[in-house]
Every structure is written in C-alpha cells, then in structure tokens.
C-alpha cells in the first residue's frame, strides 16, 4: 500500500466465521488470542449469508448517493437533534473534536439504528431520507449477517472464559429492546498534502465490537508490542473487527480496546474515503464490570462502574468539539484509563 514504507503493516489474526460457527477449537483459540493481544482482527465473512457480498456493494452505493445530497437536506436529520442516544441521523463535517485546522475532524457520517433497519420496537418507523428505503433490503441482509457473526464471536469468547449461558456475553447483548446497535456510514473528505492531522483522531470505540468495511487505505492501529502506528489495510471478503471499551471493561481490560485513527500516509494528501461499520453494544442497563471467570484478572477496586448507556453518553460528550474537556480526554481512549 502507498506509504507503507513509513509505517509497518499490522500483523493480526484472520478468523474464519465458518470455523467459529462449527466450533473449531483452533479457530476459537485464535480468536481468543486476537482479542487479548491485538484487539483487532480480520473476519472472513464466508458463510454468514449467501448475499452478504451483494449487500455490502449496495451499501457502498447507498452512501455515495446519500452524501451527494445537498447539505441543507441532510442537516434536517441532524443526529444531535433527532437522537439523544446518537442512533439515528446525520453528523456534518467538522462537528467532532479533531486534529485538522480549527481542531475539527475530517469526516461526515450517517447513523442508522439496528432496530429501525430490522423494523423492531419504537424505532421501526425512524425518520430518514427516502433514498435509504431503496436499500433497506440490503441493509437488513447486512445487519442480519453481521449480528450472526457477532453472536458467534461472543459465544466463542464466553466459552473460552468458561462462562455459562446465564452469565455469558450473549446475555448482555441483544437480549432486550431497544438495542443500542447501529450501522454508521462514513465519508472522509479529501485534504491537501500539507494537512497531516488525522481526519479521525486517535480513539477507542465505545461499544463491544465494530465491524468495518472499506475498500480504501487509511486506517491505522496502535500496535500493542511496537507502540507504533501500524497500517490496517482492507482485505476483500473480510470485515475488519475491533474490540471496544465495553468488552474490555467486562474482562478487566484483558480484551484489548485498541486505539485507532484514520490518516493519510506521511507526505501524501488524504483522498476522499468511504467506509461503513456495524457497531455492537451491550444492552443499555448492562453494568460494565468484569464477568465472573477464573480466567479474568482481578482488580483491587473499580471506583467507577458505568452502565453501557452511561458510557455511551460520556464518550459522545468527549467526541463533540463543543463539549470537549481537556481534563477528561482519557475518555476518548477508553477503558484503558479507567483504574
């Protein structure tokens, strides 16, 4: 990839969904090590659904058409006005704290709630531009495939930690409505070559897992061993999966919530970049404290115990430029700072 000579490429595991779903012991062991060591891995999506590739291509088309809409139309669906939990709506360019001129970010995004996509609960009739309806079938196929993969991952990790059905990770994810899960469409704007700040500044994800799909370079992760930024290039037919703060908190940080960012290669201009991701989060009232397992390290105390919903609100307050607090910037890099 361009610019790889200045930064190494991350050497992370590739996990096969089919192996996990079939209970393959080697695949489960690889997944466990990936969560502990790197917090990032590639997931071979083969076997999740027959039409997953077609759905992914349709969503790429959707986001290019959606972000081509006039700004005055998109802003009618302002996420900060439409959705207190940030599950539905549009975030314009520059609203988040960032490293570009004016301490702004370099991307716009549109969030689509899982419950709305699947026609569940109070979000079944969520507000949205009509163009989204043209792709709703593909969004449902995609969401179904990714949630199937996510549950296979959670089930495998629960087994690796010797958790039972009543106290495993699946019990705290998706067992109650409304869900905090969402699909987020992202468009990164082109930047001049002299603008070398990150378009999406270093952060950890607030939920349990993220499943990222992109055809373009730009994602970097902070290597656990090297403590250097490493490229995470896209891989055809694979999702890029990372562990978030909540799954890290549920294991007393044994599972790594890894810092990552989106940035141009040194000396190169940031090109326009499209991606989208499915974000899985625990149920809103689930407590973010360690599960009961002899394999999870113990801590002397944990002064702050958040619910999933409380952590979501705290994290979003730090992401927004207008509510950023320098003395609480540890929130942006997540569970690793909660001691």
Short mmCIF file of C-alpha atoms in Angstrom, two decimals:
data_model
loop_
_atom_site.label_atom_id
_atom_site.label_comp_id
_atom_site.label_asym_id
_atom_site.label_seq_id
_atom_site.Cartn_x
_atom_site.Cartn_y
_atom_site.Cartn_z
CA UNK A 1 0.00 0.00 0.00
CA UNK A 2 1.08 3.62 -0.51
CA UNK A 3 3.14 4.95 2.36
CA UNK A 4 3.65 1.53 3.94
CA UNK A 5 7.40 2.10 3.97
CA UNK A 6 6.96 4.79 6.64
CA UNK A 7 4.71 2.68 8.87
CA UNK A 8 4.56 -1.11 9.24
CA UNK A 9 1.52 -3.16 8.30
CA UNK A 10 -0.25 -4.71 11.30
CA UNK A 11 0.26 -8.45 11.64
CA UNK A 12 -3.05 -9.61 13.07
CA UNK A 13 -5.08 -12.80 13.01
CA UNK A 14 -7.58 -13.77 10.32
CA UNK A 15 -10.60 -15.55 11.83
CA UNK A 16 -12.99 -17.67 9.74
CA UNK A 17 -16.67 -17.35 10.60
CA UNK A 18 -17.33 -20.88 9.36
CA UNK A 19 -14.71 -22.24 11.75
CA UNK A 20 -16.25 -20.39 14.69
CA UNK A 21 -19.80 -21.44 13.85
CA UNK A 22 -18.67 -25.06 13.57
CA UNK A 23 -16.95 -24.90 16.96
CA UNK A 24 -13.45 -25.42 15.57
CA UNK A 25 -11.10 -25.42 18.57
CA UNK A 26 -8.16 -23.85 16.70
CA UNK A 27 -10.35 -21.04 15.36
CA UNK A 28 -11.70 -20.32 18.84
CA UNK A 29 -8.16 -20.23 20.24
CA UNK A 30 -7.02 -17.83 17.51
CA UNK A 31 -9.97 -15.53 18.25
CA UNK A 32 -9.23 -15.50 21.97
CA UNK A 33 -5.56 -14.61 21.39
CA UNK A 34 -6.52 -11.90 18.90
CA UNK A 35 -8.80 -10.23 21.46
CA UNK A 36 -6.15 -10.39 24.18
CA UNK A 37 -3.10 -9.46 22.12
CA UNK A 38 -4.21 -7.03 19.42
CA UNK A 39 -7.86 -6.09 19.83
CA UNK A 40 -8.13 -6.14 16.02
CA UNK A 41 -8.55 -8.99 13.55
CA UNK A 42 -9.85 -9.77 10.09
CA UNK A 43 -13.06 -11.79 9.88
CA UNK A 44 -13.64 -13.95 6.81
CA UNK A 45 -17.38 -13.43 6.30
CA UNK A 46 -17.90 -16.50 4.11
CA UNK A 47 -20.83 -18.49 5.43
CA UNK A 48 -22.62 -15.64 7.23
CA UNK A 49 -25.19 -15.20 4.44
CA UNK A 50 -25.42 -16.01 0.75
CA UNK A 51 -25.93 -12.40 -0.27
CA UNK A 52 -23.50 -10.63 2.10
CA UNK A 53 -21.21 -9.53 -0.77
CA UNK A 54 -24.14 -8.09 -2.74
CA UNK A 55 -25.43 -6.29 0.37
CA UNK A 56 -22.01 -4.78 1.05
CA UNK A 57 -21.77 -3.47 -2.52
CA UNK A 58 -25.26 -1.97 -2.26
CA UNK A 59 -24.34 -0.12 0.93
CA UNK A 60 -21.28 1.38 -0.77
CA UNK A 61 -23.64 2.67 -3.46
CA UNK A 62 -26.08 3.97 -0.86
CA UNK A 63 -23.51 6.03 0.99
CA UNK A 64 -22.09 7.66 -2.14
CA UNK A 65 -25.63 8.69 -3.14
CA UNK A 66 -26.60 9.74 0.39
CA UNK A 67 -23.59 12.01 0.93
CA UNK A 68 -24.13 13.55 -2.52
CA UNK A 69 -27.41 15.01 -1.24
CA UNK A 70 -27.46 18.77 -0.58
CA UNK A 71 -26.25 19.73 2.88
CA UNK A 72 -29.48 21.56 3.66
CA UNK A 73 -31.40 18.30 3.13
CA UNK A 74 -29.08 16.12 5.19
CA UNK A 75 -28.99 18.53 8.11
CA UNK A 76 -32.75 18.11 8.50
CA UNK A 77 -31.81 14.73 10.03
CA UNK A 78 -29.24 16.19 12.46
CA UNK A 79 -28.28 13.34 14.79
CA UNK A 80 -27.81 15.64 17.81
CA UNK A 81 -31.39 16.86 17.47
CA UNK A 82 -33.04 13.69 16.23
CA UNK A 83 -31.49 11.06 18.52
CA UNK A 84 -30.29 11.65 22.12
CA UNK A 85 -28.57 8.25 22.03
CA UNK A 86 -26.93 9.06 18.67
CA UNK A 87 -28.56 6.07 16.96
CA UNK A 88 -30.14 7.85 14.00
CA UNK A 89 -29.18 10.79 11.85
CA UNK A 90 -26.52 12.88 10.16
CA UNK A 91 -23.28 14.31 11.60
CA UNK A 92 -21.81 17.06 9.41
CA UNK A 93 -18.15 17.59 8.64
CA UNK A 94 -16.16 19.25 11.44
CA UNK A 95 -18.56 18.75 14.35
CA UNK A 96 -16.24 16.43 16.30
CA UNK A 97 -13.01 17.38 18.03
CA UNK A 98 -10.12 16.62 15.69
CA UNK A 99 -6.59 17.31 14.51
CA UNK A 100 -7.38 19.36 11.39
CA UNK A 101 -7.48 23.14 11.16
CA UNK A 102 -9.72 24.63 13.84
CA UNK A 103 -9.43 21.42 15.90
CA UNK A 104 -12.03 19.80 13.67
CA UNK A 105 -12.49 16.31 12.27
CA UNK A 106 -12.41 15.48 8.55
CA UNK A 107 -15.48 13.28 8.05
CA UNK A 108 -19.25 13.28 7.88
CA UNK A 109 -21.38 10.32 8.91
CA UNK A 110 -24.92 8.96 8.96
CA UNK A 111 -26.18 6.58 11.66
CA UNK A 112 -28.93 4.01 11.09
CA UNK A 113 -30.36 2.20 14.14
CA UNK A 114 -30.35 -1.60 14.09
CA UNK A 115 -33.91 -1.73 15.45
CA UNK A 116 -35.06 0.63 12.72
CA UNK A 117 -33.37 -1.39 9.97
CA UNK A 118 -34.95 -4.61 11.26
CA UNK A 119 -38.37 -2.99 11.90
CA UNK A 120 -38.31 -3.56 15.65
CA UNK A 121 -39.80 -1.63 18.56
CA UNK A 122 -40.21 2.12 18.74
CA UNK A 123 -37.57 2.76 16.07
CA UNK A 124 -39.39 0.73 13.40
CA UNK A 125 -40.52 3.99 11.78
CA UNK A 126 -37.38 6.04 12.34
CA UNK A 127 -37.01 9.28 10.37
CA UNK A 128 -34.75 9.05 7.33
CA UNK A 129 -34.20 10.32 3.78
CA UNK A 130 -36.27 8.36 1.26
CA UNK A 131 -33.16 7.16 -0.57
CA UNK A 132 -32.42 4.84 2.36
CA UNK A 133 -35.64 2.93 1.72
CA UNK A 134 -34.33 1.91 -1.70
CA UNK A 135 -31.57 -0.06 0.05
CA UNK A 136 -33.45 -1.27 3.13
CA UNK A 137 -33.48 -4.90 1.97
CA UNK A 138 -29.68 -4.87 1.62
CA UNK A 139 -29.28 -3.14 4.99
CA UNK A 140 -31.39 -5.87 6.60
CA UNK A 141 -29.38 -8.64 4.94
CA UNK A 142 -26.15 -6.99 6.04
CA UNK A 143 -27.35 -6.41 9.61
CA UNK A 144 -28.58 -9.99 9.92
CA UNK A 145 -25.28 -11.40 8.65
CA UNK A 146 -23.12 -9.24 10.92
CA UNK A 147 -25.22 -9.88 14.04
CA UNK A 148 -24.97 -13.63 13.30
CA UNK A 149 -21.18 -13.29 13.15
CA UNK A 150 -21.10 -11.12 16.28
CA UNK A 151 -23.09 -13.65 18.29
CA UNK A 152 -20.77 -16.43 17.13
CA UNK A 153 -17.81 -14.36 18.36
CA UNK A 154 -19.46 -13.59 21.72
CA UNK A 155 -20.43 -17.24 22.18
CA UNK A 156 -16.90 -18.40 21.39
CA UNK A 157 -15.32 -15.90 23.79
CA UNK A 158 -17.81 -16.85 26.51
CA UNK A 159 -16.79 -20.48 26.09
CA UNK A 160 -13.10 -19.59 26.22
CA UNK A 161 -13.73 -17.85 29.55
CA UNK A 162 -15.78 -20.82 30.83
CA UNK A 163 -18.92 -18.69 31.21
CA UNK A 164 -22.35 -20.29 31.39
CA UNK A 165 -25.46 -19.42 29.39
CA UNK A 166 -26.76 -17.12 32.13
CA UNK A 167 -23.56 -15.10 32.56
CA UNK A 168 -22.04 -15.23 29.07
CA UNK A 169 -21.63 -12.22 26.79
CA UNK A 170 -24.70 -13.09 24.72
CA UNK A 171 -26.86 -12.47 27.80
CA UNK A 172 -25.84 -8.78 27.89
CA UNK A 173 -26.01 -8.20 24.13
CA UNK A 174 -29.29 -8.07 22.27
CA UNK A 175 -31.45 -9.68 24.94
CA UNK A 176 -33.60 -6.58 25.46
CA UNK A 177 -35.15 -3.87 23.29
CA UNK A 178 -34.33 -1.20 22.43
CA UNK A 179 -30.89 -2.07 21.08
CA UNK A 180 -28.02 0.43 21.05
CA UNK A 181 -26.50 -1.21 17.93
CA UNK A 182 -26.25 0.78 14.72
CA UNK A 183 -24.81 0.95 11.21
CA UNK A 184 -22.73 4.05 10.52
CA UNK A 185 -21.94 5.29 7.02
CA UNK A 186 -18.79 7.44 6.74
CA UNK A 187 -17.34 9.77 4.17
CA UNK A 188 -13.86 11.23 4.76
CA UNK A 189 -13.18 14.40 2.82
CA UNK A 190 -10.07 14.92 0.73
CA UNK A 191 -7.39 17.07 2.40
CA UNK A 192 -4.35 18.85 0.92
CA UNK A 193 -1.00 17.11 1.33
CA UNK A 194 0.21 19.71 3.83
CA UNK A 195 -2.70 18.92 6.19
CA UNK A 196 -1.17 16.00 8.09
CA UNK A 197 -3.55 15.78 11.04
CA UNK A 198 -5.74 12.70 11.44
CA UNK A 199 -9.16 13.01 9.79
CA UNK A 200 -10.48 10.81 12.62
CA UNK A 201 -8.28 11.35 15.68
CA UNK A 202 -6.92 8.50 17.85
CA UNK A 203 -9.71 6.89 19.85
CA UNK A 204 -11.14 3.62 21.06
CA UNK A 205 -14.67 2.54 20.22
CA UNK A 206 -17.23 2.89 23.00
CA UNK A 207 -19.17 -0.36 22.43
CA UNK A 208 -18.23 -4.03 22.43
CA UNK A 209 -17.24 -4.67 18.81
CA UNK A 210 -17.09 -2.83 15.49
CA UNK A 211 -17.24 -4.50 12.06
CA UNK A 212 -15.68 -2.18 9.47
CA UNK A 213 -16.00 -2.45 5.70
CA UNK A 214 -13.92 -0.34 3.31
CA UNK A 215 -12.07 -0.65 0.01
CA UNK A 216 -9.56 2.08 0.80
CA UNK A 217 -6.44 2.52 2.91
CA UNK A 218 -6.16 4.99 5.79
CA UNK A 219 -6.90 3.00 8.95
CA UNK A 220 -4.07 2.74 11.46
CA UNK A 221 -3.98 0.88 14.77
CA UNK A 222 -1.60 1.39 17.69
CA UNK A 223 0.48 -1.78 17.92
CA UNK A 224 0.45 -3.44 21.34
CA UNK A 225 4.07 -4.59 21.13
CA UNK A 226 5.57 -1.87 18.95
CA UNK A 227 3.62 1.07 20.47
CA UNK A 228 3.79 2.46 16.92
CA UNK A 229 1.08 3.22 14.39
CA UNK A 230 0.56 0.31 12.01
CA UNK A 231 -1.49 0.20 8.80
CA UNK A 232 -4.59 -1.98 8.74
CA UNK A 233 -5.31 -2.34 5.01
CA UNK A 234 -8.66 -3.63 3.73
CA UNK A 235 -8.97 -7.28 2.78
CA UNK A 236 -11.52 -8.36 0.18
CA UNK A 237 -14.35 -10.51 1.55
CA UNK A 238 -13.36 -9.70 5.14
CA UNK A 239 -14.58 -7.35 7.84
CA UNK A 240 -12.05 -5.53 10.00
CA UNK A 241 -13.21 -6.24 13.55
CA UNK A 242 -12.05 -4.49 16.70
CA UNK A 243 -12.81 -4.86 20.38
CA UNK A 244 -14.34 -1.81 22.07
CA UNK A 245 -14.34 -0.33 25.55
CA UNK A 246 -17.32 -2.28 26.87
CA UNK A 247 -15.93 -5.75 26.12
CA UNK A 248 -12.63 -4.60 27.59
CA UNK A 249 -14.35 -3.44 30.80
CA UNK A 250 -16.27 -6.72 31.01
CA UNK A 251 -12.92 -8.54 31.14
CA UNK A 252 -10.97 -6.10 33.35
CA UNK A 253 -9.08 -4.97 30.23
CA UNK A 254 -7.90 -8.50 29.36
CA UNK A 255 -9.50 -7.99 25.94
CA UNK A 256 -7.77 -5.04 24.31
CA UNK A 257 -9.69 -1.95 23.26
CA UNK A 258 -7.16 -0.67 20.76
CA UNK A 259 -6.56 2.93 19.76
CA UNK A 260 -7.01 3.61 16.06
CA UNK A 261 -7.29 6.54 13.66
CA UNK A 262 -7.78 7.43 10.00
CA UNK A 263 -4.91 9.35 8.43
CA UNK A 264 -3.14 9.93 5.14
CA UNK A 265 0.29 8.38 4.59
CA UNK A 266 3.16 10.76 5.50
CA UNK A 267 3.70 13.38 2.82
CA UNK A 268 0.58 12.37 0.90
CA UNK A 269 -2.80 14.01 0.54
CA UNK A 270 -5.84 12.49 2.21
CA UNK A 271 -8.09 11.16 -0.52
CA UNK A 272 -11.87 11.01 -0.35
CA UNK A 273 -12.64 7.79 1.51
CA UNK A 274 -15.84 5.84 2.09
CA UNK A 275 -16.43 3.17 4.72
CA UNK A 276 -19.22 1.83 6.89
CA UNK A 277 -19.37 -0.13 10.11
CA UNK A 278 -21.71 -2.09 12.32
CA UNK A 279 -21.29 -1.21 16.00
CA UNK A 280 -22.42 -3.76 18.58
CA UNK A 281 -23.06 -2.55 22.11
CA UNK A 282 -24.28 -4.15 25.34
CA UNK A 283 -27.85 -3.61 26.50
CA UNK A 284 -28.32 -0.08 27.82
CA UNK A 285 -28.56 -1.01 31.51
CA UNK A 286 -25.80 -3.66 31.49
CA UNK A 287 -23.12 -2.88 34.09
CA UNK A 288 -19.62 -2.51 32.69
CA UNK A 289 -17.85 -4.62 35.30
CA UNK A 290 -15.95 -7.85 34.96
CA UNK A 291 -17.70 -11.15 34.34
CA UNK A 292 -17.21 -13.90 36.90
CA UNK A 293 -14.48 -16.11 35.46
CA UNK A 294 -11.34 -17.57 37.00
CA UNK A 295 -9.53 -16.60 33.78
CA UNK A 296 -10.30 -12.88 34.05
CA UNK A 297 -7.70 -10.96 36.10
CA UNK A 298 -8.92 -9.48 39.35
CA UNK A 299 -8.57 -5.82 40.26
CA UNK A 300 -8.35 -4.39 43.76
CA UNK A 301 -11.17 -1.99 43.12
CA UNK A 302 -13.03 -0.17 40.38
CA UNK A 303 -14.14 3.26 41.55
CA UNK A 304 -16.31 3.97 38.51
CA UNK A 305 -18.82 1.43 37.25
CA UNK A 306 -20.83 2.68 34.30
CA UNK A 307 -23.81 1.19 32.57
CA UNK A 308 -23.46 0.77 28.82
CA UNK A 309 -25.82 3.71 28.28
CA UNK A 310 -23.89 5.96 30.67
CA UNK A 311 -20.58 5.18 28.98
CA UNK A 312 -22.13 5.95 25.58
CA UNK A 313 -23.24 9.41 26.73
CA UNK A 314 -19.89 10.16 28.37
CA UNK A 315 -17.94 9.14 25.28
CA UNK A 316 -20.07 11.15 22.87
CA UNK A 317 -19.65 14.25 25.03
CA UNK A 318 -15.89 13.95 24.52
CA UNK A 319 -16.17 13.35 20.79
CA UNK A 320 -18.10 16.56 20.13
CA UNK A 321 -15.95 19.66 19.67
CA UNK A 322 -18.38 21.86 21.59
CA UNK A 323 -18.40 19.64 24.71
CA UNK A 324 -14.73 18.56 24.70
CA UNK A 325 -12.94 18.83 28.07
CA UNK A 326 -9.14 18.73 28.12
CA UNK A 327 -9.08 17.32 31.64
CA UNK A 328 -11.27 14.36 30.59
CA UNK A 329 -9.58 13.43 27.32
CA UNK A 330 -8.87 9.96 28.80
CA UNK A 331 -12.49 9.13 27.90
CA UNK A 332 -11.60 9.32 24.20
CA UNK A 333 -9.08 6.48 24.55
CA UNK A 334 -11.41 4.47 26.68
CA UNK A 335 -11.30 1.68 29.17
CA UNK A 336 -7.52 1.57 29.35
CA UNK A 337 -7.58 4.68 31.53
CA UNK A 338 -10.29 3.52 33.95
CA UNK A 339 -8.34 2.44 37.05
#
